[in-house]
CSV table of C-alpha atoms and ligand atoms in Angstrom, one decimal:
chain,number,residue,atom,x,y,z
A,1234,UNK,CA,108.6,110.7,103.5
A,1235,UNK,CA,110.4,108.6,106.0
A,1236,UNK,CA,113.5,106.6,105.0
A,1237,UNK,CA,111.9,103.2,104.9
A,1238,UNK,CA,108.9,104.1,102.7
A,1239,UNK,CA,109.3,103.2,99.0
A,1240,UNK,CA,105.9,104.4,97.8
A,1241,UNK,CA,103.2,106.5,99.3
A,1242,UNK,CA,99.6,106.2,97.9
A,1243,UNK,CA,97.1,108.9,98.9
A,1244,UNK,CA,93.4,109.1,98.0
A,1245,UNK,CA,94.0,107.3,94.8
A,1246,UNK,CA,90.9,107.2,92.7
A,1247,UNK,CA,90.1,105.8,89.3
A,1248,UNK,CA,86.7,106.0,87.6
A,1249,UNK,CA,85.4,104.0,84.6
A,1250,UNK,CA,82.3,105.9,83.7
A,1251,UNK,CA,80.5,106.0,87.0
A,1252,UNK,CA,82.2,102.9,88.4
A,1253,UNK,CA,84.7,103.8,91.1
A,1254,UNK,CA,87.1,101.0,90.3
A,1255,UNK,CA,89.6,102.4,92.9
A,1256,UNK,CA,88.1,104.6,95.5
A,1257,UNK,CA,90.3,107.0,97.6
A,1258,UNK,CA,92.9,104.4,98.4
A,1259,UNK,CA,95.7,105.3,100.8
A,1260,UNK,CA,98.6,103.3,102.1
A,1261,UNK,CA,102.4,103.3,102.5
A,1262,UNK,CA,104.5,100.6,101.0
A,1263,UNK,CA,107.7,100.0,103.0
A,1264,UNK,CA,111.0,99.1,101.3
A,1265,UNK,CA,111.4,95.3,101.1
A,1266,UNK,CA,107.8,94.8,102.1
A,1267,UNK,CA,105.5,92.3,100.5
A,1268,UNK,CA,101.8,93.3,100.6
A,1269,UNK,CA,98.9,91.3,99.2
A,1270,UNK,CA,95.6,92.9,98.3
A,1271,UNK,CA,92.8,90.5,98.5
A,1272,UNK,CA,89.3,91.0,97.3
A,1273,UNK,CA,86.4,89.6,95.3
A,1274,UNK,CA,86.4,89.7,91.5
A,1275,UNK,CA,85.6,93.3,90.3
A,1276,UNK,CA,87.0,94.9,93.6
A,1277,UNK,CA,89.4,97.0,91.6
A,1278,UNK,CA,92.6,95.0,92.2
A,1279,UNK,CA,93.9,94.9,88.7
A,1280,UNK,CA,93.1,98.6,88.2
A,1281,UNK,CA,95.2,99.3,91.4
A,1282,UNK,CA,98.2,97.4,89.9
A,1283,UNK,CA,97.8,99.2,86.6
A,1284,UNK,CA,97.9,102.5,88.3
A,1285,UNK,CA,101.0,101.6,90.3
A,1286,UNK,CA,102.6,100.4,87.1
A,1287,UNK,CA,101.7,103.7,85.4
A,1288,UNK,CA,99.8,101.9,82.7
A,1289,UNK,CA,96.8,103.8,83.7
A,1290,UNK,CA,96.4,107.4,85.0
A,1291,UNK,CA,94.3,108.2,88.1
A,1292,UNK,CA,91.4,110.6,88.2
A,1293,UNK,CA,92.6,112.0,91.5
A,1294,UNK,CA,95.0,111.3,94.3
A,1295,UNK,CA,98.7,110.5,94.0
A,1296,UNK,CA,101.4,107.8,94.0
A,1297,UNK,CA,104.7,109.0,95.2
A,1298,UNK,CA,108.0,107.0,95.1
A,1299,UNK,CA,110.8,107.9,97.4
A,1300,UNK,CA,113.2,106.3,94.9
A,1301,UNK,CA,111.8,106.8,91.4
A,1302,UNK,CA,111.5,103.7,89.2
A,1303,UNK,CA,114.0,103.9,86.4
A,1304,UNK,CA,115.1,101.9,83.3
A,1305,UNK,CA,117.7,100.2,85.5
A,1306,UNK,CA,115.1,99.5,88.3
A,1307,UNK,CA,111.7,99.5,86.7
A,1308,UNK,CA,108.2,98.6,88.0
A,1309,UNK,CA,107.5,95.1,86.7
A,1310,UNK,CA,104.0,93.7,86.4
A,1311,UNK,CA,103.6,89.9,86.3
A,1312,UNK,CA,100.4,88.4,85.0
A,1313,UNK,CA,98.7,85.2,85.9
A,1314,UNK,CA,99.3,83.5,82.5
A,1315,UNK,CA,103.1,83.5,82.7
A,1316,UNK,CA,103.6,84.9,79.2
A,1317,UNK,CA,106.9,83.2,78.6
A,1318,UNK,CA,108.3,83.2,75.1
A,1319,UNK,CA,107.6,79.6,73.8
A,1320,UNK,CA,110.4,79.6,71.3
A,1321,UNK,CA,113.1,80.7,73.8
A,1322,UNK,CA,114.8,78.5,76.3
A,1323,UNK,CA,114.4,79.0,80.0
A,1324,UNK,CA,117.7,80.8,80.3
A,1325,UNK,CA,116.8,83.1,77.3
A,1326,UNK,CA,113.4,83.9,78.9
A,1327,UNK,CA,115.1,84.9,82.2
A,1328,UNK,CA,117.7,86.9,80.3
A,1329,UNK,CA,115.2,88.7,78.1
A,1330,UNK,CA,114.8,91.9,80.2
A,1331,UNK,CA,118.6,92.1,80.7
A,1332,UNK,CA,119.4,91.9,77.0
A,1333,UNK,CA,116.9,94.7,76.3
A,1334,UNK,CA,118.9,96.7,78.8
A,1335,UNK,CA,122.2,96.2,77.1
A,1336,UNK,CA,123.9,94.7,80.2
A,1337,UNK,CA,127.2,93.0,79.5
A,1338,UNK,CA,126.9,89.4,78.4
A,1339,UNK,CA,129.0,88.1,81.2
A,1340,UNK,CA,126.9,89.8,83.8
A,1341,UNK,CA,123.7,88.5,82.2
A,1342,UNK,CA,125.1,85.0,82.3
A,1343,UNK,CA,126.0,85.3,86.0
A,1344,UNK,CA,122.6,86.8,87.0
A,1345,UNK,CA,120.6,84.2,85.1
A,1346,UNK,CA,122.7,81.3,86.6
A,1347,UNK,CA,122.2,82.7,90.1
A,1348,UNK,CA,118.4,83.1,89.6
A,1349,UNK,CA,117.9,79.7,88.0
A,1350,UNK,CA,119.8,78.2,90.9
A,1351,UNK,CA,117.9,80.1,93.6
A,1352,UNK,CA,114.7,79.1,91.9
A,1353,UNK,CA,115.7,75.5,91.8
A,1354,UNK,CA,115.5,75.3,88.0
A,1355,UNK,CA,119.2,75.3,87.0
A,1356,UNK,CA,118.8,72.0,85.3
A,1357,UNK,CA,116.0,73.4,83.1
A,1358,UNK,CA,118.2,76.2,81.6
A,1359,UNK,CA,118.2,74.7,78.0
A,1360,UNK,CA,114.6,73.5,78.1
A,1361,UNK,CA,111.7,75.3,76.4
A,1362,UNK,CA,108.6,76.5,78.4
A,1363,UNK,CA,106.4,73.8,76.8
A,1364,UNK,CA,108.6,71.1,78.3
A,1365,UNK,CA,108.0,72.4,81.9
A,1366,UNK,CA,105.2,71.8,84.4
A,1367,UNK,CA,102.9,74.8,85.3
A,1368,UNK,CA,104.8,75.2,88.6
A,1369,UNK,CA,108.2,75.3,86.8
A,1370,UNK,CA,106.9,77.8,84.3
A,1371,UNK,CA,105.7,80.0,87.1
A,1372,UNK,CA,109.2,79.9,88.6
A,1373,UNK,CA,110.7,80.9,85.3
A,1374,UNK,CA,108.2,83.8,85.0
A,1375,UNK,CA,109.1,85.0,88.5
A,1376,UNK,CA,112.9,84.6,87.9
A,1377,UNK,CA,112.5,86.7,84.7
A,1378,UNK,CA,110.7,89.4,86.7
A,1379,UNK,CA,113.4,89.5,89.4
A,1380,UNK,CA,116.3,89.4,86.9
A,1381,UNK,CA,115.9,93.2,86.1
A,1382,UNK,CA,116.0,94.0,89.9
A,1383,UNK,CA,112.7,95.8,89.9
A,1384,UNK,CA,112.2,98.8,92.1
A,1385,UNK,CA,108.7,97.4,92.6
A,1386,UNK,CA,107.3,94.0,91.6
A,1387,UNK,CA,103.6,93.8,91.0
A,1388,UNK,CA,101.8,90.4,90.7
A,1389,UNK,CA,98.3,90.0,89.4
A,1390,UNK,CA,96.8,86.7,90.6
A,1391,UNK,CA,100.2,85.1,90.2
A,1392,UNK,CA,99.1,81.6,91.2
A,1393,UNK,CA,95.6,81.4,89.7
A,1394,UNK,CA,96.7,78.6,87.4
A,1395,UNK,CA,98.3,76.4,90.0
A,1396,UNK,CA,96.5,73.7,92.0
A,1397,UNK,CA,96.0,74.2,95.7
A,1398,UNK,CA,99.2,72.5,97.1
A,1399,UNK,CA,101.5,73.9,94.4
A,1400,UNK,CA,99.9,77.3,95.0
A,1401,UNK,CA,100.8,77.3,98.7
A,1402,UNK,CA,104.4,76.0,98.1
A,1403,UNK,CA,105.0,78.6,95.4
A,1404,UNK,CA,103.6,81.4,97.6
A,1405,UNK,CA,105.9,80.5,100.4
A,1406,UNK,CA,108.8,80.1,98.0
A,1407,UNK,CA,108.1,83.5,96.5
A,1408,UNK,CA,108.1,85.0,100.0
A,1409,UNK,CA,111.6,83.6,100.6
A,1410,UNK,CA,112.9,84.8,97.2
A,1411,UNK,CA,111.6,88.3,97.6
A,1412,UNK,CA,113.3,88.6,101.0
A,1413,UNK,CA,116.5,87.1,99.7
A,1414,UNK,CA,116.7,89.6,96.8
A,1415,UNK,CA,115.3,92.5,98.9
A,1416,UNK,CA,112.4,93.1,96.5
A,1417,UNK,CA,109.4,95.3,97.4
A,1418,UNK,CA,106.2,93.7,96.0
A,1419,UNK,CA,102.4,94.1,95.8
A,1420,UNK,CA,100.4,91.0,94.8
A,1421,UNK,CA,96.7,91.0,94.2
A,1422,UNK,CA,94.6,87.8,94.5
A,1423,UNK,CA,91.2,86.6,95.5
A,1424,UNK,CA,92.8,83.7,97.4
A,1425,UNK,CA,92.9,84.6,101.1
A,1426,UNK,CA,95.1,81.6,102.2
A,1427,UNK,CA,97.7,82.4,99.6
A,1428,UNK,CA,97.8,86.0,100.7
A,1429,UNK,CA,98.0,85.1,104.4
A,1430,UNK,CA,100.8,82.6,103.7
A,1431,UNK,CA,103.1,84.8,101.7
A,1432,UNK,CA,102.8,88.5,102.6
A,1433,UNK,CA,103.9,90.8,105.4
A,1434,UNK,CA,100.6,92.7,105.4
A,1435,UNK,CA,97.3,91.8,103.8
A,1436,UNK,CA,94.9,94.4,102.5
A,1437,UNK,CA,91.2,93.7,102.1
A,1438,UNK,CA,89.7,95.5,99.1
A,1439,UNK,CA,86.0,95.6,98.5
A,1440,UNK,CA,84.1,97.8,96.0
A,1441,UNK,CA,87.3,99.8,95.2
A,1442,UNK,CA,88.0,100.6,98.8
A,1443,UNK,CA,90.8,99.3,101.0
A,1444,UNK,CA,88.9,98.3,104.1
A,1445,UNK,CA,91.9,97.1,106.2
A,1446,UNK,CA,95.6,96.7,105.7
A,1447,UNK,CA,97.3,94.8,108.5
A,1448,UNK,CA,99.5,91.8,109.2
A,1449,UNK,CA,97.6,88.6,108.6
A,1450,UNK,CA,97.0,87.7,112.2
A,1451,UNK,CA,95.5,91.1,112.9
A,1452,UNK,CA,93.2,91.0,109.9
A,1453,UNK,CA,92.1,87.6,111.0
A,1454,UNK,CA,91.6,88.2,114.7
A,1455,UNK,CA,90.4,91.8,114.5
A,1456,UNK,CA,88.5,92.4,111.2
A,1457,UNK,CA,87.8,96.1,110.9
A,1458,UNK,CA,84.2,95.8,109.8
A,1459,UNK,CA,81.5,93.3,109.0
A,1460,UNK,CA,82.4,93.5,105.3
A,1461,UNK,CA,85.9,92.4,106.1
A,1462,UNK,CA,84.8,89.6,108.4
A,1463,UNK,CA,82.4,88.3,105.8
A,1464,UNK,CA,85.1,88.2,103.3
A,1465,UNK,CA,87.2,86.1,105.7
A,1466,UNK,CA,84.5,83.4,106.1
A,1467,UNK,CA,81.0,82.8,107.3
A,1468,UNK,CA,79.7,85.1,110.0
A,1469,UNK,CA,76.5,85.3,112.0
A,1470,UNK,CA,74.7,88.5,112.6
A,1471,UNK,CA,72.3,88.9,115.5
A,1472,UNK,CA,71.1,91.4,118.2
A,1473,UNK,CA,73.2,91.5,121.4
A,1474,UNK,CA,70.2,90.1,123.4
A,1475,UNK,CA,70.8,86.7,121.8
A,1476,UNK,CA,74.0,86.5,123.8
A,1477,UNK,CA,71.8,85.8,126.9
A,1478,UNK,CA,71.0,82.5,125.2
A,1479,UNK,CA,74.6,81.4,124.7
A,1480,UNK,CA,77.5,80.4,126.8
A,1481,UNK,CA,80.0,83.3,126.8
A,1482,UNK,CA,83.6,83.7,127.9
A,1483,UNK,CA,85.3,86.6,129.7
A,1484,UNK,CA,85.8,88.8,126.6
A,1485,UNK,CA,82.2,88.5,125.6
A,1486,UNK,CA,81.0,89.1,129.2
A,1487,UNK,CA,83.0,92.3,129.2
A,1488,UNK,CA,81.2,93.5,126.0
A,1489,UNK,CA,77.8,92.5,127.6
A,1490,UNK,CA,78.7,94.5,130.7
A,1491,UNK,CA,79.2,97.5,128.4
A,1492,UNK,CA,75.7,97.0,127.0
A,1493,UNK,CA,74.5,97.2,130.6
A,1494,UNK,CA,70.8,96.5,129.9
A,1495,UNK,CA,70.3,99.3,127.4
A,1496,UNK,CA,67.4,98.4,125.1
A,1497,UNK,CA,69.0,100.1,122.1
A,1498,UNK,CA,72.3,98.3,122.6
A,1499,UNK,CA,70.6,95.0,123.2
A,1500,UNK,CA,68.8,95.3,119.9
A,1501,UNK,CA,71.9,96.6,118.0
A,1502,UNK,CA,73.4,94.2,115.4
A,1503,UNK,CA,76.5,92.3,116.4
A,1504,UNK,CA,78.4,89.8,114.4
A,1505,UNK,CA,80.5,86.7,115.2
A,1506,UNK,CA,82.8,84.6,113.0
A,1507,UNK,CA,82.0,80.9,112.6
A,1508,UNK,CA,85.4,80.1,114.3
A,1509,UNK,CA,84.4,82.0,117.4
A,1510,UNK,CA,81.4,79.8,118.1
A,1511,UNK,CA,81.0,76.2,119.2
A,1512,UNK,CA,78.2,73.8,119.8
A,1513,UNK,CA,77.9,71.0,122.3
A,1514,UNK,CA,75.1,68.4,122.2
A,1515,UNK,CA,72.7,68.8,125.1
A,1516,UNK,CA,69.1,67.6,125.2
A,1517,UNK,CA,68.3,70.7,127.4
A,1518,UNK,CA,70.1,73.1,125.0
A,1519,UNK,CA,68.2,76.0,123.5
A,1520,UNK,CA,69.7,75.6,120.0
A,1521,UNK,CA,68.8,73.2,117.2
A,1522,UNK,CA,71.1,72.0,114.4
A,1523,UNK,CA,69.4,72.8,111.1
A,1524,UNK,CA,72.0,71.8,108.6
A,1525,UNK,CA,75.4,70.0,108.6
A,1526,UNK,CA,78.0,70.6,105.9
A,1527,UNK,CA,81.4,69.1,105.8
A,1528,UNK,CA,83.8,71.6,104.3
A,1529,UNK,CA,87.2,69.9,104.5
A,1530,UNK,CA,88.8,69.8,108.0
A,1531,UNK,CA,85.9,71.6,109.5
A,1532,UNK,CA,82.2,71.0,109.7
A,1533,UNK,CA,79.9,74.0,109.3
A,1534,UNK,CA,76.8,73.7,111.5
A,1535,UNK,CA,73.8,76.0,110.9
A,1536,UNK,CA,72.1,76.3,114.2
A,1537,UNK,CA,68.7,77.8,115.0
A,1538,UNK,CA,68.6,79.8,118.2
A,1539,UNK,CA,65.7,81.8,119.6
A,1540,UNK,CA,66.0,85.0,121.7
A,1541,UNK,CA,62.4,84.5,123.0
A,1542,UNK,CA,60.9,86.7,120.3
A,1543,UNK,CA,62.8,85.9,117.1
A,1544,UNK,CA,64.7,83.0,115.7
A,1545,UNK,CA,68.2,83.4,114.4
A,1546,UNK,CA,70.4,81.2,112.3
A,1547,UNK,CA,74.1,80.9,113.4
A,1548,UNK,CA,77.0,79.6,111.4
A,1549,UNK,CA,79.3,77.6,113.6
A,1550,UNK,CA,82.6,75.8,112.6
A,1551,UNK,CA,83.6,72.7,114.4
A,1552,UNK,CA,86.2,70.0,114.2
A,1553,UNK,CA,83.6,67.5,115.4
A,1554,UNK,CA,81.4,65.9,112.8
A,1555,UNK,CA,79.2,63.9,115.1
A,1556,UNK,CA,76.1,66.1,115.3
A,1557,UNK,CA,73.1,65.5,113.0
A,1558,UNK,CA,70.3,67.8,111.9
A,1559,UNK,CA,67.7,68.0,114.6
A,1560,UNK,CA,70.2,67.6,117.5
A,1561,UNK,CA,69.6,70.0,120.4
A,1562,UNK,CA,72.8,72.0,121.3
A,1563,UNK,CA,74.2,74.6,123.6
A,1564,UNK,CA,76.0,77.4,121.7
A,1565,UNK,CA,79.3,78.8,123.0
A,1566,UNK,CA,80.8,82.1,121.8
A,1567,UNK,CA,84.3,83.5,122.4
A,1568,UNK,CA,84.4,86.7,120.4
A,1569,UNK,CA,81.7,89.1,119.2
A,1570,UNK,CA,82.0,92.4,117.3
A,1571,UNK,CA,79.5,95.3,117.3
A,1572,UNK,CA,78.6,96.0,113.7
A,1573,UNK,CA,80.3,99.0,111.9
A,1574,UNK,CA,82.6,99.8,114.7
A,1575,UNK,CA,86.3,99.4,114.6
A,1576,UNK,CA,87.4,96.9,117.2
B,1076,ADP,P1,89.5,93.0,89.9
B,1076,ADP,O1,90.9,92.9,89.3
B,1076,ADP,O2,89.5,93.1,91.4
B,1076,ADP,O3,88.7,91.8,89.5
B,1076,ADP,P2,89.2,95.3,88.1
B,1076,ADP,O4,90.2,96.2,88.6
B,1076,ADP,O5,89.5,94.4,86.9
B,1076,ADP,O6,88.8,94.3,89.3
B,1076,ADP,O7,87.8,96.0,87.8
B,1076,ADP,C1,87.2,96.9,88.8
B,1076,ADP,C2,86.0,97.5,88.2
B,1076,ADP,O8,86.3,98.4,87.1
B,1076,ADP,C3,85.0,96.5,87.6
B,1076,ADP,O9,83.7,97.0,87.9
B,1076,ADP,C4,85.3,96.5,86.1
B,1076,ADP,O10,84.2,96.2,85.4
B,1076,ADP,C5,85.7,98.0,85.9
B,1076,ADP,N1,86.8,98.1,84.8
B,1076,ADP,C6,88.0,97.6,84.9
B,1076,ADP,N2,88.7,97.9,83.8
B,1076,ADP,C7,87.8,98.7,83.0
B,1076,ADP,C8,87.9,99.3,81.7
B,1076,ADP,N3,89.1,99.3,81.0
B,1076,ADP,N4,86.8,99.9,81.2
B,1076,ADP,C9,85.7,100.0,81.9
B,1076,ADP,N5,85.5,99.4,83.2
B,1076,ADP,C10,86.6,98.8,83.7
B,1077,MG,MG1,91.8,91.3,88.2
């Protein structure tokens, strides 16, 4: 194992009856790295953490640490409901794992003071969890987890109870803290934005399989499969021949040249992310807006487009909200993927 790898996971598999909760998962976790595994509910995320924490044993495959977790540097698993001790002060909560390890009083005091200060909750040291906001309680839980200087920190949906803004702030804050303390961590979540914001690499887990593990921008701009793209947001699926009815740019033109008139390739399913399409109102356009949905900053247009023989519905994101259902439009496309092919 090379120097900078903390943990190597190979073909890790866990069955519950016939359900493959974790299905031949393989990845390397680098020292000091922060990975997020994102996936829908039931994807096997919690099971993966429980395997990494040695709370569960795998059916096959292996987890190998280059530096074994020890009592001094354990694997720590943090759950979404902070699980603070309500009758202990903030300082006592953070010190808890250290007391259990019989570390000298003075050192405990120093470590706790440093953590509370880094986490911006020094003034809460003598308060009880019930007197704190959800965001502050979350910081206490994270400080408590870092206090024992874990070899590996595991976080299961750490911000599920926080509202959207607080979630993003806390995610970015956690990222800074882990780098400051040099902690290696794996978080699992179903929240894509949170994962993108905080981690060095993002893994997409679907049906027990790790479909892609890459830096956020690579996952986003080069999804490994239709499954992954679908998880990232709305996609449209259509035969390549429909491209003849859209405005295309250089990258898409290149893909079309590769198709080179082949009937099989023209009929093959391709997919396109909603961000990679655009619409422009045009009375001569060959598309028609079917439905308009405002989804925050963006508008999602559902556009009907015919390839001469069949009609297709396309999902298109736009910053412009001006188009109404029934408007004729031209459709632009900047990136297309051939289905089931790594791109
Ligand atoms: P996630 O955390 O991504 O929501 P889980 O790891 O909790 O997913 O579950 C993955 C799959 O394994 C699900 O189908 C779930 O029903 C099943 N599962 C998880 N834990 C158990 C268990 N202790 N016994 C039986 N089935 C389980
Ligand atoms: Mg879970």
